[in-house]
XYZ file of C-alpha atoms in Angstrom:
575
model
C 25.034 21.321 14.977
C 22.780 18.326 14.142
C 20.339 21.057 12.723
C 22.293 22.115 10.500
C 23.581 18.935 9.052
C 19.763 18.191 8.526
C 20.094 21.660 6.713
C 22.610 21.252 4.495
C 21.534 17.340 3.645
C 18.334 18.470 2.710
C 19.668 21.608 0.088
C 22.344 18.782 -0.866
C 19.006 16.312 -1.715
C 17.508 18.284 -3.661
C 20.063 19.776 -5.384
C 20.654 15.337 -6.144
C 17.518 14.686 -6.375
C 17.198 17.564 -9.604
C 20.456 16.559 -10.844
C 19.587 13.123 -11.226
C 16.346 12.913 -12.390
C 15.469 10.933 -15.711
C 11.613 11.859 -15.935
C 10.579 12.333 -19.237
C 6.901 11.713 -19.008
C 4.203 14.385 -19.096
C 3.041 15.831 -16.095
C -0.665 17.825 -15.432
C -1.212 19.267 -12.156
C -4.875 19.333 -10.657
C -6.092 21.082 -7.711
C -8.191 18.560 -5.766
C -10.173 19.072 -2.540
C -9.923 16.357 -0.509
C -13.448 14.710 0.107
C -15.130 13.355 3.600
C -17.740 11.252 2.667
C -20.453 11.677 5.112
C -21.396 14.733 3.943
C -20.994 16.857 0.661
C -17.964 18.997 2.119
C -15.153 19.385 0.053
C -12.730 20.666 2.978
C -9.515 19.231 3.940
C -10.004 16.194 6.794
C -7.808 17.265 9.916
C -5.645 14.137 9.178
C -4.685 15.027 5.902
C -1.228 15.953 5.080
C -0.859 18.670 2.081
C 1.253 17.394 -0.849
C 5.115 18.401 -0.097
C 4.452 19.958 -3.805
C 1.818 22.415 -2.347
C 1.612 26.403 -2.440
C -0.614 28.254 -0.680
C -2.681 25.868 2.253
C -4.107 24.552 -1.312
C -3.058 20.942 -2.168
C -1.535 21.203 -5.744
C -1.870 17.306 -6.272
C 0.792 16.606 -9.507
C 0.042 13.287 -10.413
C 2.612 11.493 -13.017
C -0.202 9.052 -14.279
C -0.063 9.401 -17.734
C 3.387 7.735 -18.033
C 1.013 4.943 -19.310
C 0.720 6.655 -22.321
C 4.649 5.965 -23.134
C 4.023 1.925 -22.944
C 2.653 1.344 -25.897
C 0.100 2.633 -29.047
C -2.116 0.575 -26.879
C -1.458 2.945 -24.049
C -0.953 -0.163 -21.540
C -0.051 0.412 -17.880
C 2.659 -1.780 -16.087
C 0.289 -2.811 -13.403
C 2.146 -5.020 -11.022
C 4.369 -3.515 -8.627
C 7.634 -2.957 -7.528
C 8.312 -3.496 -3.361
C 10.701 -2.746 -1.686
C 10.652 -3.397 2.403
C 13.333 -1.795 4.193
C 13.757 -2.399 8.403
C 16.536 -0.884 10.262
C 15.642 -2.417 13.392
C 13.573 -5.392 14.414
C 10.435 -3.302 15.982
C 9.369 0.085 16.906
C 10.159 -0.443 20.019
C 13.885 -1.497 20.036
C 15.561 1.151 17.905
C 19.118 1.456 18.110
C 20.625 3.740 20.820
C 21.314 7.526 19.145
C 18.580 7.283 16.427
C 16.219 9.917 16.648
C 13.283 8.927 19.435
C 10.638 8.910 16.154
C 12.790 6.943 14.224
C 12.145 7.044 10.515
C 8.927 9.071 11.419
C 11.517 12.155 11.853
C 11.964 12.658 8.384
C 10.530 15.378 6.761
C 8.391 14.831 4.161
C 10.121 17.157 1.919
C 13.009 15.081 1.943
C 11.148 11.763 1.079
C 9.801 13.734 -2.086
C 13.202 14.260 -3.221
C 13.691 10.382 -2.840
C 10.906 10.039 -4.648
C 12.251 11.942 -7.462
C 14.977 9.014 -8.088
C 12.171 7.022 -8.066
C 10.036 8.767 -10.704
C 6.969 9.634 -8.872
C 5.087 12.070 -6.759
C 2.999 13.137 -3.676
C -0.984 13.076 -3.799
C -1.288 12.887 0.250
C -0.851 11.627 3.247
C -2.676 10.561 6.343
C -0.146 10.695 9.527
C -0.739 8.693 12.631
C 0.960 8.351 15.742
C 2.933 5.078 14.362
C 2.770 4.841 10.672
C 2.490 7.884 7.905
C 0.899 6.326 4.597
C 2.047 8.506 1.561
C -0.607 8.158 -1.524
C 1.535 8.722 -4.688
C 0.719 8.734 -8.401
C 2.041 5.342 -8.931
C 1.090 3.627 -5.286
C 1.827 3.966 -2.242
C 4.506 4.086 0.329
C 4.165 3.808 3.973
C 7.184 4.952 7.025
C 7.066 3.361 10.881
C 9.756 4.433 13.177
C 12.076 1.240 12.253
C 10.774 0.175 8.552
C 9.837 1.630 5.081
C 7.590 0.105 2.556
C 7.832 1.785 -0.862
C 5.782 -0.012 -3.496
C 5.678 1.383 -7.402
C 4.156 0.228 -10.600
C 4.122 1.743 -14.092
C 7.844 1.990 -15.171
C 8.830 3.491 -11.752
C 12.984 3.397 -11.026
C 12.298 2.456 -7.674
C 16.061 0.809 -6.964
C 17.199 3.799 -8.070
C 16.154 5.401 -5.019
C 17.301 3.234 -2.143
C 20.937 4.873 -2.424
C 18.911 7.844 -1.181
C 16.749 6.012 0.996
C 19.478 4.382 2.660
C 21.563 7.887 3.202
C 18.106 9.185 4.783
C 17.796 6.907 7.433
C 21.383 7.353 8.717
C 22.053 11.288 8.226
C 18.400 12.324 8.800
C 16.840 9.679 11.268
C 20.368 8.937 12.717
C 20.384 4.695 12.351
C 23.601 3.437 12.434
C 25.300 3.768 9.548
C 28.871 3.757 7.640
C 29.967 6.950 7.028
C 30.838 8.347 3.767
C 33.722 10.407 2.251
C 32.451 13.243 -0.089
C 36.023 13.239 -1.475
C 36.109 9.448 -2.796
C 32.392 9.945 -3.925
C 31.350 7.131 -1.427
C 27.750 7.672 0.104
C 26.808 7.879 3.707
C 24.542 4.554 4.197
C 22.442 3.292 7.107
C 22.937 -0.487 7.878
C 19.623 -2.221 7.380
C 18.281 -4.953 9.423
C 16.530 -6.498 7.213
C 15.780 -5.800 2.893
C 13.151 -7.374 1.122
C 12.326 -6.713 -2.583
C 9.514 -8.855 -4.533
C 7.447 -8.124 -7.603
C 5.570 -10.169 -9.924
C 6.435 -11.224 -13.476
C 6.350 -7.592 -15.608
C 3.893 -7.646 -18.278
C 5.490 -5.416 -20.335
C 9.651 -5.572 -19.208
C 10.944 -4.114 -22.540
C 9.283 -0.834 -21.056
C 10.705 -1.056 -17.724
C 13.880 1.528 -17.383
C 16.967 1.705 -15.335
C 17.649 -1.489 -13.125
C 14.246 -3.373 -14.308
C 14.450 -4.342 -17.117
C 15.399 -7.841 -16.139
C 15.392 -9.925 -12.632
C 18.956 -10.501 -12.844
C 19.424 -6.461 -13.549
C 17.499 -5.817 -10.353
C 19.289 -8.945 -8.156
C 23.021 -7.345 -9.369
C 22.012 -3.375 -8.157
C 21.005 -5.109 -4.569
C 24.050 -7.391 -4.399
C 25.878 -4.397 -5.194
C 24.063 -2.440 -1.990
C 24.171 -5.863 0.309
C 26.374 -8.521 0.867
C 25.033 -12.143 1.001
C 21.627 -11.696 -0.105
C 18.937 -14.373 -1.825
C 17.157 -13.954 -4.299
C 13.931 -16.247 -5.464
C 12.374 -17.314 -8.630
C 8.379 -18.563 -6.929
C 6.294 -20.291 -9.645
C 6.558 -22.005 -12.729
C 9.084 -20.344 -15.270
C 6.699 -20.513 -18.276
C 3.525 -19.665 -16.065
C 2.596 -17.099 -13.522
C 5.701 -16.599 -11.073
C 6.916 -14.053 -8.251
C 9.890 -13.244 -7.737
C 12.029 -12.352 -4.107
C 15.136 -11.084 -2.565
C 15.796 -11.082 0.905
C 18.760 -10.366 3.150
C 19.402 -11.989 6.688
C 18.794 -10.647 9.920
C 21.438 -7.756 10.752
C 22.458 -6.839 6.760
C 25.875 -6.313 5.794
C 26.444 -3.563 3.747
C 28.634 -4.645 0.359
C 32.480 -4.557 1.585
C 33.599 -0.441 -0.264
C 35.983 -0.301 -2.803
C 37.920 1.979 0.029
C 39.230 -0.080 2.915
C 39.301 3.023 4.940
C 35.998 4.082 5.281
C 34.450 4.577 9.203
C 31.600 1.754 9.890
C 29.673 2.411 13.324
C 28.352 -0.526 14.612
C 24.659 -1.234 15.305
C 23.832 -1.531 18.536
C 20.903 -3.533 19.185
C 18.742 -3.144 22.828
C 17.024 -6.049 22.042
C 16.163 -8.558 19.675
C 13.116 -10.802 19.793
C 14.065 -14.349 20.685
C 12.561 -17.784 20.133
C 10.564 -17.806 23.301
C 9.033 -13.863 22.569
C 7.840 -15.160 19.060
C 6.095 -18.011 20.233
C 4.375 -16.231 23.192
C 3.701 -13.376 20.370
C 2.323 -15.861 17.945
C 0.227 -17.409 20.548
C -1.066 -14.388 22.447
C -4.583 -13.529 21.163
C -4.485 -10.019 22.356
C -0.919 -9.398 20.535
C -1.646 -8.003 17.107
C 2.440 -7.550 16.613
C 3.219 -10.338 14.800
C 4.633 -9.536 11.385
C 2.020 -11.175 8.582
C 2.133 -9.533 5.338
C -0.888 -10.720 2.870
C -0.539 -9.860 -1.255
C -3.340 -10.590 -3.473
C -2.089 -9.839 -7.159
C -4.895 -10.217 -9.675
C -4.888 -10.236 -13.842
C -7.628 -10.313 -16.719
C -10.684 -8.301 -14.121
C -14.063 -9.202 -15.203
C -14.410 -6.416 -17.684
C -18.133 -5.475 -15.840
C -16.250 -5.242 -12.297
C -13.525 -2.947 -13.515
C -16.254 -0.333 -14.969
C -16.545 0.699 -11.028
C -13.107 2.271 -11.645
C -13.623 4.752 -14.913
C -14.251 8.289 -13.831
C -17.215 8.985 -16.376
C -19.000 5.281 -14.147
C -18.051 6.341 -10.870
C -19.151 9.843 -11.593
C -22.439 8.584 -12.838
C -23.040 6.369 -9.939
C -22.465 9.205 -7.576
C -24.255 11.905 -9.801
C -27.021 8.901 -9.424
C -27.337 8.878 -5.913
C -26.837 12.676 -5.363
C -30.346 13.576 -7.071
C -32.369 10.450 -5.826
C -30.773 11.291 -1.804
C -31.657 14.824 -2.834
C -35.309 14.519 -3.941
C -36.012 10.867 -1.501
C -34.892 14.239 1.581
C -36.700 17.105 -0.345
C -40.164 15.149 -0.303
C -39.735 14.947 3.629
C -41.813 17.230 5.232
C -39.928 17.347 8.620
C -36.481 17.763 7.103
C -35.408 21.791 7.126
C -33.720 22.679 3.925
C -32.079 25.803 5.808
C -29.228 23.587 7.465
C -28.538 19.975 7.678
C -28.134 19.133 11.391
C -26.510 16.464 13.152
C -29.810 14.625 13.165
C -30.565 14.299 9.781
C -27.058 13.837 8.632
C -27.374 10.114 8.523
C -30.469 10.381 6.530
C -28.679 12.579 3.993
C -25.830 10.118 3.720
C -24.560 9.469 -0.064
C -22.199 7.054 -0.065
C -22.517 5.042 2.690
C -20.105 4.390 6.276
C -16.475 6.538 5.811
C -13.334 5.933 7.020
C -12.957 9.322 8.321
C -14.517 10.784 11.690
C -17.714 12.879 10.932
C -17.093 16.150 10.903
C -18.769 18.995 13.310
C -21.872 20.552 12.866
C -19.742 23.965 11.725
C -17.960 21.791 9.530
C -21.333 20.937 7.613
C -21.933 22.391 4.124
C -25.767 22.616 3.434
C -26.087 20.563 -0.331
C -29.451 22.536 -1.064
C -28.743 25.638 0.054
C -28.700 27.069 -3.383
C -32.555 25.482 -3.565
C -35.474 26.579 -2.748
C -36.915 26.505 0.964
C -39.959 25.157 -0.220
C -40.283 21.928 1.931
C -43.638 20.911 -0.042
C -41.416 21.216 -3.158
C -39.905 18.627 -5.082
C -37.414 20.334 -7.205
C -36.295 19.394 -11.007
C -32.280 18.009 -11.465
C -31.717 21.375 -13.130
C -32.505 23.535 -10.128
C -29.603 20.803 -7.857
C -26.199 21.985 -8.335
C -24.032 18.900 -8.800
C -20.244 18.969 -7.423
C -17.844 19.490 -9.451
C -15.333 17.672 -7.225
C -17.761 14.689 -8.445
C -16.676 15.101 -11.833
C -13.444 15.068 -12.198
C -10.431 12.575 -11.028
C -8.870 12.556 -6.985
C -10.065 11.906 -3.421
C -13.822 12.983 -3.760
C -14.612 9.803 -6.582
C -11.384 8.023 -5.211
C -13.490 7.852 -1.476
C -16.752 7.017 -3.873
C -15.381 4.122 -5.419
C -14.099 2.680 -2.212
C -17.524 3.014 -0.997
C -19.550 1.588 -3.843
C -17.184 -1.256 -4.977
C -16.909 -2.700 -1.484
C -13.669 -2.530 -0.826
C -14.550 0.081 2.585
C -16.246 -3.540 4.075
C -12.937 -5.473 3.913
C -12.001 -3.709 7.011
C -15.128 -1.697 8.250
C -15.549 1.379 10.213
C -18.060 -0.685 12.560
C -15.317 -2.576 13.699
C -12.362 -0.263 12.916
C -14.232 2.849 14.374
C -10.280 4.423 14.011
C -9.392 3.327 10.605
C -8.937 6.106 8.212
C -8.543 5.909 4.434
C -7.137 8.028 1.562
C -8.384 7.389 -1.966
C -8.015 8.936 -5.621
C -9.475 7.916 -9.027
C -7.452 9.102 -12.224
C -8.416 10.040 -15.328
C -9.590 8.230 -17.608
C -9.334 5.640 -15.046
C -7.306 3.737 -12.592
C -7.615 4.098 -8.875
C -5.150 3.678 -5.454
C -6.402 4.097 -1.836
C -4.145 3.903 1.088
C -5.786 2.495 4.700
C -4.347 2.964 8.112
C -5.702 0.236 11.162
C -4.950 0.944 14.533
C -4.779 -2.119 16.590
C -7.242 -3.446 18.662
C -6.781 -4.914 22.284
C -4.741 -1.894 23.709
C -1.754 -2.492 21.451
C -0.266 0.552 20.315
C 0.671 -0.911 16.834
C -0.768 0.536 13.835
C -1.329 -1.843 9.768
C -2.290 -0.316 6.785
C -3.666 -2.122 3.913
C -3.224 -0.525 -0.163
C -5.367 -1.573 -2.866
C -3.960 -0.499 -6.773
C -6.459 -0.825 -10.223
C -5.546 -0.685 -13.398
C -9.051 -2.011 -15.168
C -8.148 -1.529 -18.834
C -9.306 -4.593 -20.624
C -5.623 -5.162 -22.433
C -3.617 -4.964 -19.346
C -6.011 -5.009 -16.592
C -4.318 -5.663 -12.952
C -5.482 -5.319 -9.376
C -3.417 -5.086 -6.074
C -4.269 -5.855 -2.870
C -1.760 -5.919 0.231
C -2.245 -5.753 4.035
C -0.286 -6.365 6.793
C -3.140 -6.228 9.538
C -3.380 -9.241 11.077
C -6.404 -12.370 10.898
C -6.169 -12.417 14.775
C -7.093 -8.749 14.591
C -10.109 -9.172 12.237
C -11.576 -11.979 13.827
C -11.474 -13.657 10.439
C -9.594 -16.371 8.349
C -7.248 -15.469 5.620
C -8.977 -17.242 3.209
C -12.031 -15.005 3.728
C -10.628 -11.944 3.236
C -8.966 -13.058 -0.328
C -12.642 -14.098 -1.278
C -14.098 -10.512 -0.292
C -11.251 -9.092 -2.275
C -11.368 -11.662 -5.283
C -15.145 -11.016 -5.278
C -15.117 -6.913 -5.690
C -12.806 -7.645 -8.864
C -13.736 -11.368 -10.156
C -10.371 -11.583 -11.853
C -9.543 -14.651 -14.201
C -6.682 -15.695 -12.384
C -4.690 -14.560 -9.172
C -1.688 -15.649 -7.007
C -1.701 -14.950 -3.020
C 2.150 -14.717 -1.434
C 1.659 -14.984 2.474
C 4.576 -13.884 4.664
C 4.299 -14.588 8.633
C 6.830 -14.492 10.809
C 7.308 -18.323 12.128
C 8.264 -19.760 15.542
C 11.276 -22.076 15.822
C 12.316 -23.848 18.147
C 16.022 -23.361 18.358
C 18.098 -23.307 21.744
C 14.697 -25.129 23.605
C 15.469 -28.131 24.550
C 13.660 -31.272 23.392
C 12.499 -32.311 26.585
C 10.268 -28.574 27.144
C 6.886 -30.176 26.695
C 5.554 -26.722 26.925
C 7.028 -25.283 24.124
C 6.222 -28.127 21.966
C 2.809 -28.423 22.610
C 3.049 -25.092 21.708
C 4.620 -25.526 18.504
C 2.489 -28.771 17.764
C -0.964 -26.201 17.999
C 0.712 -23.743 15.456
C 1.328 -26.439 12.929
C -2.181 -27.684 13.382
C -3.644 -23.776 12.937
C -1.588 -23.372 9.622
C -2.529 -26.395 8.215
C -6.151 -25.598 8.577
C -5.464 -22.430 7.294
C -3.828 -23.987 4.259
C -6.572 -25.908 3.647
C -9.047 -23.312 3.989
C -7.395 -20.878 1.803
C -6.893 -24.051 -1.028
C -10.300 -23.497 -1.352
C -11.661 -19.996 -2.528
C -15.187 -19.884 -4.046
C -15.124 -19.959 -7.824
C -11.634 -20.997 -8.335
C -9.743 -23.614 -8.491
C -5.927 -23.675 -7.402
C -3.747 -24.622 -9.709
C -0.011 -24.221 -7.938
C 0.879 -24.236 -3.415
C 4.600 -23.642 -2.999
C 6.205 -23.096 0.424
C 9.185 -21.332 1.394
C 11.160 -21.911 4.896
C 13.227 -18.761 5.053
C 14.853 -17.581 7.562
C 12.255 -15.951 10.113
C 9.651 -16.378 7.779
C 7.399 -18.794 5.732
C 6.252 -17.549 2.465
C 3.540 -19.360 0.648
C 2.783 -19.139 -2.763
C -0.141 -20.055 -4.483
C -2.191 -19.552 -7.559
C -5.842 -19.847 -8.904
C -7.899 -19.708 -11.966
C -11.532 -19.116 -12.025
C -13.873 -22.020 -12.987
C -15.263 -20.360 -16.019
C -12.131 -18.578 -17.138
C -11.758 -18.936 -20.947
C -8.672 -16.404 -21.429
C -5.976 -18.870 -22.425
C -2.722 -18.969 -21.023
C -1.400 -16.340 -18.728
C -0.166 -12.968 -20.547
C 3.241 -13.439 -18.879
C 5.661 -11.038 -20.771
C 8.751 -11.809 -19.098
C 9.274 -15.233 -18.843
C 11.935 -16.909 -17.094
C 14.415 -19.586 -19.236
């Protein structure tokens, strides 16, 4: 019976999904081998996921990217994004009794491109793990754990539009609690959230935006309407660079129906993390659970960094490196140009340490086999056959740039031997990549990390956002925002920083313990204030901090010492 309730939601969703669709932007659809960077082999990794758009075993990537084109004459992209964080339970590991064992992870993916659809973009991949599946799409990224969705959207994405959808998913598909819904009365079947969290950055180009975002208060009314009680946040000065946040409480309530009849089924929670767990969590070194969610939004790129993400530069660069690797092996005497062997491999290397596992020695493609076998010979660039898949936009120049820019060393496979990555370059340019980190220490956790570039010169915007944890790299905060800052040298850039925080309610005054606890966590974050008010080459011109309930968010911006760009390009300001 269940399966065919699955059945019939899914023909119903995309019958919805077709119905309802506002897309009016042109599409192109490229065929794209996926790319493993060790060697040249242009095979699909094991861990890849096929677009749900796909025919065939062949991954027909349809990428919605030139919706830039409808901006403006300037053809300017709506770089900053649109996030949306949804949790129906507290962790993985307390789901609510009759949801499906894999939670949100049960959901075909199929049924989140229909979603998707509401939302006005598509699938270019996926990499699946045991604990997290990271979707690439043509306007960023969107990542599902068994209790929580993050879906995060830039360009002039509907992406409110589709948590309706998203919402009717989780309880029909992955079986979360959930109000039930009366097809006669046109009422929805909803799953009751945990927790909601939406945030963006000031729009650089609102008047473009469609649907609920046009405005902040457009976008605060279609989530009041969803959820009662919720906040919402204006961060920053109004006439300056500002962020903007709405959050719900622990255990949302859905907005009361117009119907007093309708069926609710309560949640029923096995457990919920209490004061004591959070501090223990916090202060256990080996516990890389702790929810810590670092943004790094950056505007106005150094015009010479962004050049690393045009397709005719990164094609270049790789082009580059493909004859000098080519002739540097050819004038080796001892190399045999019949095979490349597990021996050599590293010496044949073109882009550096990957993110994906090496492949087999069956799974090798021999780059001069179309050469002679001449090992005295040095041969001319015309007699090397260059790859096309090095040419021309998706994963092979999307896995080069991550390589060459430096953004592979933020978290590197030396010390995440695990990590995988999924990255694509667009035409003419732009580029998204997609990172999943298993945890270290025997927990079975999993983080991701997304980086988003739009390097124009007129609109130019970079993304960064991770949720894997400083305990976990062995690093400070503050270090990892100046690797990132570094690879993109913007003019100016605002960090939000959400952690989970300990309080100290129901503990009594008198348990020295716990406060001596609590007393060594304020001392930690105020040296890691301090540290992060200091980032080489900038200064920082605004620190605001939030107490919210669970959670401190800090806010804070910077401008670089030399920057000469004026005031910010806001757009939408806030008066």
């Amino acid at each position: 019976m269940g399966n065919l309730l699955i059945l019939a939601f899914l023909l119903a969703g995309h019958q919805v999904g077709k119905a309802n669709s506002t897309r009016t932007s042109r599409l192109k659809k490229v065929i794209v081998p996926v790319y493993r960077t060790e060697m040249v082999n242009t095979e699909i990794p094991k861990h890849y996921t096929a677009s749900p758009s796909s025919y065939g075993g062949t991954p027909h990537l349809t990428i919605n990217h030139d919706v830039a084109a409808d901006l403006d004459s300037n053809n300017a992209f709506e770089g900053p994004e649109k996030l949306l964080e949804v949790w129906f339970s507290a962790s993985a590991h307390c789901l609510p009794i009759a949801t499906a064992p894999e939670g949100l992870k049960v959901v075909p993916a199929a049924v989140w491109k229909d979603m998707l659809d509401l939302v006005n973009c598509k699938v270019l991949s996926i990499i699946e793990s045991e604990n997290v599946d990271a979707y690439l799409l043509s306007e960023s990224s969107m990542f599902v754990f068994p209790h929580k969705i993050i879906l995060k959207t830039c360009g002039t994405t509907t992406l409110l539009n589709g948590l309706p959808r998203l919402l009717e998913i989780a309880a029909v598909v992955a079986r979360f609690p959930h109000s039930v819904g009366d097809l006669v009365k046109g009422t929805p079947t909803v799953a009751m959230p945990y927790r909601v969290f939406y945030s963006r950055k000031n729009f650089l180009y609102p008047d473009r935006q469609r649907g609920p975002h046009r405005s902040w208060r457009d976008e605060v009314k279609s989530l009041d309407r969803l959820f009662l009680g919720g906040s919402a946040y204006m961060i920053g000065k109004m006439n300056g660079e500002h962020w903007y946040l709405y959050l719900t409480e622990p255990n949302t309530i859905l907005t009361p129906p117009a119907t007093p009849d309708r069926v609710e089924i309560k949640t029923k929670v096995l457990y919920l993390p209490g004061p004591e767990t959070a501090i223990e969590t916090y202060m256990d070194e080996e516990n890389n659970g702790r929810d810590e969610t670092l943004e790094v939004l950056m505007t106005d790129l150094d015009e010479e960094n962004a050049r690393q993400f045009y397709l005719d530069h990164a094609s270049a660069v790789a082009e580059g490196r493909y004859y000098q690797q080519a002739h540097t092996t050819r004038a080796a005497p001892k190399l045999h140009l019949s095979s490349i062997n597990e021996e050599n491999a590293e010496d044949l290397k073109l882009f550096g340490d990957s993110y994906n596992h090496a492949p087999n020695h069956d799974d090798v493609v021999d780059v001069f086999s179309n050469t002679s076998s001449d090992s005295d010979e040095v041969l001319s660039t015309e007699e090397l056959t260059f790859p096309e898949e090095l040419t021309t936009e998706g994963h092979a120049l999307g896995t080069v740039v991550s390589e060459t820019s430096g953004l592979s060393d933020v978290y590197p496979l030396s010390k995440f031997p695990d990590a995988r990555v999924d990255a694509y370059l667009f035409t003419p340019c732009g580029f998204s990549a997609n990172g999943v980190i298993p945890s270290s220490g025997g927990s079975d956790a999993t983080h991701y990390f997304t980086v988003h570039v739009t390097p124009e010169p007129h609109c130019s915007y970079a993304s960064f956002e991770t949720n894997v944890p400083s305990r976990q790299t062995g690093r400070e905060t503050a270090d990892v925002i100046e690797q990132v800052v570094g690879i993109f040298k913007p003019g100016r850039f605002s960090v939000t920083l959400f952690e989970a925080k300990a309080t100290d309610d129901g503990f009594a005054i008198e348990d020295d313990d716990f406060r001596g606890k609590l007393r060594a966590l304020e001392l930690q974050a105020a040296r890691k204030s301090m540290r992060m008010d200091n980032i080489r080459g900038y200064r920082r011109v605004d620190r605001i901090v939030h107490d919210l309930d669970g959670y401190e968010l800090v806010f804070k911006y910077y401008e670089r010492h030399d920057w000469e760009g004026g005031v910010p390009r806001l757009g939408e300001f806030c008066y």
